[in-house]
Amino acid sequence: MKFIKKIPKLLFALLILVVLPLFLPRDAFAQSARTATMVLSPGTSSVTPGSSVSINVNVNTGTKQISGIQIFADLTGTLPSNLLFTPTVITGLQTAFNQIDTTTSGRKLKVGLITTSPSTPYTTNGSTVTIGRLAFTAPSSGSMLFTFDLANTFILEYPTNSDIWVQPANNTPYATYTFGTGVTPTPTPTRIPTATPTPTTGMLSCSPAFQTININQATTLFASGGQSPYTWSVSPTGNPSFGTGSSFTTSFSSTGLKIVSVSSSDGQTSGCQISVLSPTPTPTAVPTATPTPQVTGTTTVSVKVSQSPDDAEEAISAKTVSLTSGDLELGSDYDVTGTISTPQIVGIRFAGLNIPQGAIITDAYIEFEADEATSRSTSVDIYAENSDNSLVFTTQSGNLSARPKTLTKVSWSNIPAWDTTGVKKTSPNLVSVIQQVVNRSGWKSGNALTMLITGSGKRTARSYDGLTAGPAGAPRLVVTFTTSTVTPSPTGTSCISNNGDSNGDGRIDLIDFTTWLLHYNPQTIVTGGPAVGDFNCSKNVDLIDFTIWLLHYTP
């Protein structure tokens, strides 16, 4: 039992170890054992015309399965306009994004590789992996000098329970390169004609970046920027899977998230995401049937506990369950002296909840009736059971504590004193926990939902079996939600914080990571609607969104 009590502390420590590295400077990782070494060849030197600098990652922690490699580096100095990064073809990995961002001071190199199949991640054996090469056309005279500085670079280990952070070889944060012609120009008295600047091609992009279509529905994507000709490829298979040109039309015979990649002849790669759904079949009209109208707009439902085994208490230490208690002690049950407490879990099941799957919850709370006057300091946490259709409680040992809980919770802290019996008391807003259950793919209107409450102190509410009010005093759940027959667009005007679930399928998995990776752009603030991959509604896609996904990763 002592070990079990330590579990929350262990989980908290693990949380700190995962999140803290995202906010510390690179030097903080210099002594970390969870590192790989970034190797820049040939090091600080002069590079002859036509040569390039290879960028390698040495996963020096032995054989590892990885789901992705992400490189972010600052390039500063005398930078040429045609500086290019060409990714290396690596079996088992594909380029998610590849660009040199010129919108900020200096230039920032962004490279992302992901596994081609989540079920068969890329495996390294501790050797060096060549990510790609930096090169540019040599100047007509003189030399070019720039520095390469790592920033926010890491490898995603599979399964994603830890990251391998990349640090430079020998903990040296900078590498300096000199690109030159190797030819000393000869002075001439004649007039030097004005040089015609080499036109820049700009960053390659694929549009639309995200869309939703039905099975076998054709869609056309467009390439811009970069240097033509363009080459297209689809993962998984499309109809067709490959193509060329500035536009590409394809369709899909299966549902799921599809990634369409486009490459330009100057070595850049970009991608679009397509969510393929099964079309909703048109119902066959039955002459004698009365059609049921589609629920739209705002609806409020109110459901009370309707039977004795739908509210219960479980002593946390003994795991004994009571189904017929005359009241519900939120927090702990105390002996007659009021000095000895028994911490417990309170479970409240609400059956027949008519909320459609995927509805947007706008308001939700539980209404209690006070059964005793209590004023001791009390704080509780409220979860929902994370299941499609919650079962009735039983007296089986640990029946409440064994139920899976939602990733999110609502804290009801420093609950004011309940001075008068029979008075209605309402919980805080429970939108976040109920939304997670309604978003589950197996949730259906009319299913049952259970709330689980734990904490310290004591507030006593009436139960279904209460001696004073009976079933009339039982807890009530009130939920307000909206639905729509139109699938919301990723470029709409509202955003809902969703803990990393980018496609609303109730799972937070590698598909959601891919969404974040493809749209990572911390410098850009999106206007006019939410950004794809913006899990915290901050109007940009940055490492905070990755942290949200990582902390809630539950494939």
XYZ file of C-alpha atoms in Angstrom:
555
model
C 0.000 0.000 0.000
C 2.934 2.375 0.745
C 4.164 1.867 -2.825
C 0.725 2.671 -4.227
C 0.621 5.910 -2.244
C 3.958 6.895 -3.808
C 2.698 6.441 -7.374
C 1.337 10.058 -7.761
C 4.715 11.403 -6.636
C 6.512 9.157 -9.125
C 4.206 10.294 -11.913
C 4.805 13.933 -10.977
C 8.565 13.378 -11.062
C 8.262 11.749 -14.474
C 6.191 14.730 -15.695
C 8.940 17.135 -14.588
C 11.593 15.081 -16.407
C 9.555 15.185 -19.652
C 8.483 18.833 -19.666
C 11.445 20.597 -18.038
C 13.935 19.976 -20.917
C 11.684 21.910 -23.296
C 12.262 25.129 -21.360
C 15.933 24.838 -20.373
C 18.899 26.115 -22.444
C 20.879 23.641 -24.476
C 23.822 23.655 -22.074
C 21.562 22.070 -19.453
C 21.710 18.812 -21.416
C 25.471 18.619 -21.666
C 25.721 15.929 -18.987
C 22.470 14.099 -19.825
C 22.670 10.383 -20.571
C 19.620 10.607 -22.840
C 21.493 12.266 -25.676
C 22.650 11.621 -29.175
C 25.563 13.449 -30.781
C 25.152 15.820 -33.725
C 28.189 15.402 -35.985
C 28.955 18.164 -38.501
C 31.464 17.116 -41.146
C 34.155 18.271 -41.933
C 34.003 20.584 -38.891
C 35.412 24.101 -38.847
C 37.131 24.398 -42.225
C 37.161 25.862 -45.703
C 34.956 24.018 -48.161
C 35.895 23.954 -51.861
C 33.412 24.864 -54.623
C 30.896 22.166 -55.380
C 31.334 20.541 -51.949
C 28.758 20.513 -49.183
C 28.487 19.937 -45.452
C 26.897 16.685 -44.317
C 24.726 16.776 -41.200
C 24.773 13.520 -39.277
C 23.173 12.269 -36.059
C 24.932 9.575 -34.061
C 22.446 7.763 -31.806
C 25.127 6.792 -29.314
C 22.795 5.071 -26.855
C 22.792 1.702 -28.604
C 20.126 0.068 -30.744
C 16.936 2.179 -30.646
C 13.594 2.295 -32.394
C 12.648 5.856 -33.297
C 9.515 7.405 -34.753
C 11.080 10.641 -35.916
C 14.094 12.959 -36.059
C 13.653 16.719 -35.847
C 16.443 19.209 -36.583
C 16.124 22.943 -35.864
C 19.302 24.992 -36.342
C 20.189 28.666 -36.612
C 22.336 29.671 -39.590
C 24.064 33.022 -39.228
C 26.882 34.875 -40.940
C 27.510 35.790 -44.575
C 24.696 33.648 -45.947
C 24.147 33.111 -49.677
C 20.662 33.528 -51.098
C 20.693 30.047 -52.616
C 21.671 28.079 -49.504
C 19.925 24.693 -49.780
C 19.491 21.628 -47.608
C 19.054 18.322 -49.448
C 17.633 15.496 -47.276
C 19.120 12.023 -47.583
C 16.816 9.147 -48.561
C 16.631 6.888 -45.479
C 14.832 3.549 -45.689
C 12.042 3.497 -43.118
C 11.881 7.300 -42.732
C 10.282 9.955 -44.879
C 10.711 13.730 -44.940
C 7.857 15.469 -43.103
C 9.137 18.974 -43.742
C 12.324 20.579 -45.099
C 12.786 24.300 -45.375
C 15.112 27.218 -44.643
C 13.049 29.975 -43.052
C 14.167 33.480 -44.065
C 11.376 35.394 -42.302
C 13.357 35.924 -39.089
C 16.786 37.430 -38.509
C 19.368 35.095 -39.984
C 18.018 31.824 -41.274
C 16.557 28.849 -39.465
C 16.918 25.361 -40.920
C 13.908 23.116 -40.209
C 14.069 19.410 -41.034
C 11.620 16.736 -39.881
C 11.713 13.006 -40.601
C 8.988 10.566 -39.529
C 8.636 6.811 -39.767
C 6.784 5.613 -42.844
C 4.692 3.216 -40.741
C 3.837 3.693 -37.022
C 3.760 -0.094 -36.593
C 7.319 -0.564 -37.910
C 9.448 2.291 -36.533
C 12.926 2.997 -37.871
C 15.669 1.135 -35.985
C 19.172 2.500 -35.418
C 22.095 0.444 -34.177
C 24.137 3.182 -32.541
C 25.773 4.210 -35.823
C 25.748 7.560 -37.590
C 22.648 8.509 -39.593
C 23.176 11.080 -42.362
C 20.199 13.460 -42.370
C 21.220 15.502 -45.391
C 23.685 18.028 -46.819
C 23.996 21.819 -46.823
C 25.328 23.361 -50.031
C 25.147 26.431 -52.258
C 26.621 27.741 -55.483
C 30.120 29.117 -54.912
C 30.495 32.917 -55.146
C 32.345 34.465 -58.067
C 35.101 35.632 -55.736
C 36.058 35.742 -52.102
C 34.356 33.412 -49.644
C 31.213 32.812 -47.637
C 31.353 32.297 -43.853
C 28.502 31.093 -41.642
C 27.888 29.279 -38.362
C 25.592 26.338 -37.628
C 24.010 26.360 -34.148
C 21.693 23.614 -32.835
C 18.312 24.642 -31.385
C 15.439 22.466 -30.074
C 16.716 19.358 -31.806
C 15.695 15.887 -30.690
C 14.954 12.311 -31.692
C 11.589 10.743 -30.805
C 12.150 7.262 -29.372
C 9.496 4.614 -30.051
C 7.301 4.019 -28.205
C 7.279 7.687 -27.256
C 8.047 7.318 -23.565
C 11.261 9.325 -23.730
C 13.202 11.599 -26.035
C 16.849 11.492 -27.083
C 18.052 15.084 -27.043
C 20.731 15.984 -29.541
C 23.863 17.839 -28.473
C 26.910 18.746 -30.577
C 30.009 16.584 -30.533
C 32.271 17.441 -27.574
C 29.480 19.725 -26.262
C 30.565 22.482 -28.685
C 27.448 24.473 -29.645
C 28.827 26.105 -32.789
C 30.417 24.908 -35.997
C 31.814 27.412 -38.503
C 32.138 26.823 -42.253
C 33.849 28.822 -44.969
C 32.629 28.288 -48.520
C 34.988 29.776 -51.126
C 35.956 29.613 -54.779
C 39.603 28.868 -54.105
C 40.422 31.506 -56.753
C 41.960 34.884 -55.955
C 40.347 37.487 -58.224
C 42.669 39.547 -60.495
C 42.018 43.316 -60.331
C 41.048 44.915 -63.625
C 40.674 48.606 -64.530
C 37.729 47.926 -66.774
C 34.209 48.597 -65.556
C 32.674 45.644 -63.767
C 29.163 45.040 -65.073
C 26.352 44.990 -62.543
C 25.731 41.380 -61.509
C 22.317 39.962 -62.119
C 21.144 38.520 -58.790
C 20.232 34.857 -58.723
C 16.456 34.704 -58.265
C 15.270 33.037 -55.090
C 12.685 30.352 -55.440
C 11.123 30.737 -51.980
C 9.901 28.006 -49.650
C 7.973 25.108 -51.137
C 4.423 24.733 -49.855
C 1.529 22.340 -50.435
C -2.073 23.512 -50.322
C -4.612 23.047 -48.954
C -2.572 22.037 -45.874
C -5.493 20.050 -44.398
C -8.828 18.914 -45.761
C -11.521 16.318 -45.169
C -12.980 14.236 -48.005
C -14.985 11.028 -48.435
C -13.793 7.666 -49.724
C -13.249 7.712 -53.529
C -13.762 11.491 -53.663
C -11.179 13.149 -55.909
C -9.229 16.116 -54.568
C -6.605 18.371 -56.163
C -3.543 19.734 -54.357
C -1.262 22.536 -55.505
C 2.476 23.230 -55.135
C 3.983 26.719 -54.919
C 7.476 28.027 -54.216
C 10.600 25.967 -54.649
C 11.843 25.166 -58.131
C 9.858 23.133 -60.641
C 9.460 20.432 -61.782
C 7.558 18.998 -58.820
C 7.174 15.343 -57.817
C 4.213 14.053 -55.755
C 3.872 10.926 -53.593
C 1.133 9.582 -51.311
C 1.306 7.638 -48.028
C -0.591 5.359 -47.645
C -1.530 4.397 -51.210
C -3.761 6.727 -53.241
C -5.372 6.576 -56.674
C -2.840 7.486 -58.087
C 0.038 7.425 -55.576
C 2.554 9.397 -57.673
C 2.499 12.365 -60.020
C 4.320 15.407 -61.394
C 3.463 19.015 -62.139
C 2.305 22.005 -60.083
C -1.032 20.290 -59.286
C -1.894 16.715 -58.343
C -5.296 15.010 -58.255
C -5.879 11.789 -56.321
C -8.488 9.865 -54.311
C -8.504 7.149 -51.650
C -10.342 3.849 -51.195
C -9.843 3.616 -47.415
C -10.476 5.880 -44.438
C -7.849 7.462 -42.199
C -5.234 10.208 -42.296
C -3.303 10.406 -45.586
C -0.101 12.372 -46.186
C 0.628 13.759 -49.648
C 4.236 14.926 -50.101
C 5.572 17.176 -52.828
C 9.268 17.669 -53.674
C 10.856 20.351 -55.827
C 13.982 20.049 -57.924
C 15.925 22.297 -55.527
C 15.640 19.666 -52.759
C 12.732 21.075 -50.750
C 9.856 18.938 -49.468
C 6.429 19.913 -48.163
C 3.270 18.001 -47.312
C -0.525 18.159 -47.036
C -2.833 16.121 -44.801
C -6.120 14.609 -45.942
C -8.615 13.038 -43.525
C -10.677 10.456 -45.444
C -14.089 9.604 -43.995
C -16.837 7.160 -44.875
C -19.758 9.062 -46.422
C -22.922 9.112 -44.361
C -25.387 6.871 -46.237
C -28.647 8.409 -47.326
C -31.418 6.608 -45.408
C -34.059 4.803 -47.453
C -37.404 6.470 -46.918
C -40.086 4.257 -45.363
C -43.592 5.528 -46.283
C -45.112 4.666 -42.890
C -42.238 5.938 -40.762
C -42.169 9.335 -39.089
C -38.773 10.899 -39.731
C -36.728 11.877 -36.677
C -35.361 15.410 -37.006
C -31.583 15.887 -36.773
C -30.595 17.505 -33.493
C -28.903 20.855 -34.178
C -28.238 24.047 -32.262
C -27.960 24.270 -28.468
C -29.517 21.598 -26.219
C -29.545 21.108 -22.444
C -30.109 17.693 -20.865
C -30.702 16.988 -17.166
C -30.338 13.465 -15.730
C -30.689 12.366 -12.074
C -29.376 9.162 -10.531
C -32.235 6.770 -11.257
C -31.483 3.621 -9.208
C -29.740 2.583 -5.999
C -26.574 1.024 -7.517
C -25.905 4.164 -9.587
C -24.246 6.002 -6.680
C -21.568 4.328 -4.569
C -18.669 4.852 -2.166
C -15.371 2.925 -2.037
C -12.915 3.079 0.866
C -9.572 3.690 -0.851
C -7.438 1.592 1.513
C -9.778 -1.393 1.978
C -11.371 -1.155 -1.519
C -14.777 -2.068 -0.005
C -17.764 -0.701 -1.942
C -21.128 0.453 -0.519
C -24.140 0.810 -2.829
C -26.833 1.692 -0.271
C -25.357 4.480 1.832
C -27.861 7.144 2.867
C -25.443 9.893 1.850
C -22.284 10.533 -0.178
C -19.247 11.891 1.679
C -17.095 13.775 -0.833
C -13.462 13.457 0.294
C -13.467 11.280 3.442
C -15.857 9.551 5.805
C -15.224 10.347 9.493
C -15.989 8.390 12.653
C -18.444 9.680 15.269
C -15.673 11.620 17.013
C -14.794 13.435 13.817
C -11.089 12.665 14.225
C -10.499 9.436 12.285
C -11.022 9.750 8.534
C -11.424 7.136 5.805
C -10.530 8.608 2.379
C -12.889 7.327 -0.271
C -13.923 7.462 -3.921
C -17.477 8.549 -4.722
C -18.921 7.234 -7.983
C -22.071 8.727 -9.560
C -23.487 7.102 -12.710
C -25.894 8.995 -14.978
C -27.763 6.654 -17.347
C -29.551 7.519 -20.584
C -27.517 10.629 -21.385
C -28.860 11.848 -24.733
C -25.746 13.577 -26.080
C -24.585 12.724 -29.641
C -21.048 11.497 -30.238
C -18.703 14.397 -30.926
C -21.122 17.076 -29.660
C -19.438 20.250 -28.413
C -20.008 20.558 -24.661
C -20.483 24.216 -23.663
C -21.541 23.830 -20.013
C -21.781 20.956 -17.516
C -22.133 20.602 -13.738
C -23.428 18.254 -11.013
C -26.168 19.482 -8.686
C -26.028 18.069 -5.132
C -28.296 18.502 -2.103
C -26.488 19.063 1.198
C -27.272 16.260 3.664
C -25.217 17.539 6.618
C -23.856 20.871 7.801
C -20.083 20.569 7.286
C -17.412 23.249 7.301
C -14.014 21.525 7.574
C -11.458 22.389 4.855
C -12.353 20.346 1.774
C -10.943 20.034 -1.777
C -11.744 17.305 -4.315
C -10.867 16.308 -7.892
C -13.595 15.249 -10.320
C -12.878 12.811 -13.181
C -15.112 10.985 -15.643
C -14.824 7.271 -16.295
C -13.051 7.028 -19.661
C -15.327 4.451 -21.303
C -17.954 4.369 -24.043
C -20.851 3.199 -21.828
C -20.276 3.022 -18.081
C -21.556 -0.118 -16.293
C -23.633 -0.190 -13.089
C -21.592 -0.269 -9.857
C -21.185 -3.570 -7.974
C -19.881 -4.506 -4.526
C -16.845 -6.218 -6.056
C -13.632 -5.115 -4.340
C -12.152 -2.037 -6.027
C -15.079 -1.675 -8.444
C -14.709 2.131 -8.523
C -10.925 2.514 -8.306
C -10.361 -0.035 -11.110
C -12.296 2.032 -13.648
C -10.212 4.026 -16.176
C -10.280 7.775 -15.581
C -10.112 10.635 -18.066
C -6.741 12.254 -18.663
C -8.170 15.564 -17.526
C -9.788 16.419 -14.199
C -11.610 19.360 -12.624
C -10.375 20.513 -9.228
C -13.004 21.764 -6.741
C -10.731 23.504 -4.256
C -11.569 25.054 -0.880
C -15.269 24.233 -1.138
C -17.265 26.761 0.927
C -19.019 25.434 4.027
C -22.343 23.662 3.538
C -24.235 25.258 6.438
C -27.816 24.206 5.726
C -29.202 20.800 4.795
C -31.412 20.475 1.740
C -29.747 23.392 -0.073
C -28.679 22.846 -3.691
C -24.902 22.902 -4.306
C -23.296 22.866 -7.767
C -19.871 21.649 -8.858
C -17.465 23.666 -11.024
C -17.788 23.484 -14.805
C -17.082 19.908 -15.985
C -16.826 20.589 -19.737
C -13.268 19.283 -20.147
C -13.835 15.820 -18.628
C -17.228 15.196 -20.254
C -15.940 16.347 -23.655
C -13.241 13.659 -23.538
C -15.877 10.916 -23.085
C -18.264 12.286 -25.727
C -15.357 12.488 -28.204
C -14.733 8.724 -27.920
C -15.524 6.919 -31.161
C -17.659 4.356 -29.279
C -19.809 6.876 -27.417
C -23.496 6.924 -28.467
C -26.449 9.042 -27.482
C -28.294 7.319 -24.627
C -25.156 5.794 -23.083
C -24.261 6.075 -19.401
C -21.513 8.297 -17.982
C -19.879 7.991 -14.535
C -18.209 10.753 -12.515
C -15.500 9.743 -9.986
C -14.667 12.083 -7.069
C -11.687 11.888 -4.677
C -10.059 14.344 -2.302
C -9.639 15.449 1.304
C -11.951 16.906 3.939
C -15.700 16.268 3.891
C -18.845 17.568 2.192
C -21.900 15.357 2.607
C -24.468 15.115 -0.214
C -27.738 13.206 -0.353
C -27.822 9.917 -2.237
C -30.525 7.925 -4.017
C -30.993 5.914 -0.794
C -31.112 8.994 1.445
C -33.348 8.700 4.511
C -34.556 12.312 4.360
C -35.374 13.019 0.708
C -35.052 9.591 -0.904
C -34.473 9.468 -4.702
C -35.619 13.104 -5.047
C -32.406 14.250 -3.332
C -30.066 12.242 -5.573
C -27.375 14.063 -7.598
C -28.305 15.538 -10.970
C -26.055 16.094 -14.020
C -26.878 19.079 -16.264
C -25.105 19.320 -19.649
C -25.485 21.925 -22.397
C -24.085 21.126 -25.839
C -24.229 22.111 -29.497
C -24.283 19.958 -32.599
C -24.147 20.687 -36.291
C -24.716 18.748 -39.508
C -21.719 20.548 -41.054
C -18.234 19.170 -40.399
C -16.214 21.990 -38.800
C -13.355 23.309 -40.934
C -9.829 23.488 -39.516
C -9.837 27.130 -40.639
C -13.012 28.029 -38.731
C -13.348 30.851 -36.240
C -13.253 28.824 -32.990
C -10.722 26.605 -31.272
C -11.179 23.938 -28.599
C -8.256 22.843 -26.448
C -8.108 19.083 -27.076
C -5.015 17.713 -25.301
C -3.340 16.743 -28.579
C -6.286 14.953 -30.295
C -6.014 16.696 -33.677
C -8.620 14.608 -35.519
C -11.188 14.039 -32.747
C -10.999 10.235 -32.845
C -10.678 9.933 -29.056
C -7.064 8.744 -29.288
C -3.871 10.750 -28.911
C -1.371 8.898 -31.088
C 1.321 9.255 -33.767
C -1.204 10.600 -36.282
C -1.721 13.601 -33.990
C 2.086 13.965 -33.657
C 2.363 13.998 -37.466
C -0.243 16.780 -37.595
C 1.787 18.850 -35.156
C 5.073 18.105 -36.923
C 3.793 19.093 -40.375
C 2.431 22.417 -39.111
C 5.171 23.389 -36.626
C 5.721 27.128 -37.080
C 6.259 28.961 -33.771
C 7.017 32.320 -35.396
C 3.672 32.649 -37.201
C 0.483 33.845 -35.465
C -2.610 32.532 -37.283
C -5.516 34.953 -37.760
C -9.077 34.251 -38.821
C -9.295 30.800 -37.227
C -7.444 28.047 -35.330
C -4.145 26.619 -36.573
C -3.935 22.895 -37.338
C -1.845 21.335 -34.554
C -2.594 24.203 -32.130
C -3.607 22.113 -29.113
C -3.803 25.011 -26.635
C -5.542 27.634 -28.826
C -2.538 29.976 -28.754
C -2.927 30.756 -32.500
C 0.458 29.249 -33.345
C 1.955 25.750 -33.438
C 4.982 25.488 -31.154
C 6.789 23.235 -28.655
C 4.106 23.831 -26.020
C 1.640 22.028 -28.311
C 4.143 19.163 -28.665
C 4.398 18.979 -24.859
C 0.594 18.749 -24.588
C 0.578 15.882 -27.108
C 3.459 14.080 -25.390
C 1.899 14.271 -21.909
C -1.410 12.848 -23.182
C 0.025 10.258 -25.640
C -2.327 7.235 -25.307
C -2.490 5.247 -28.575
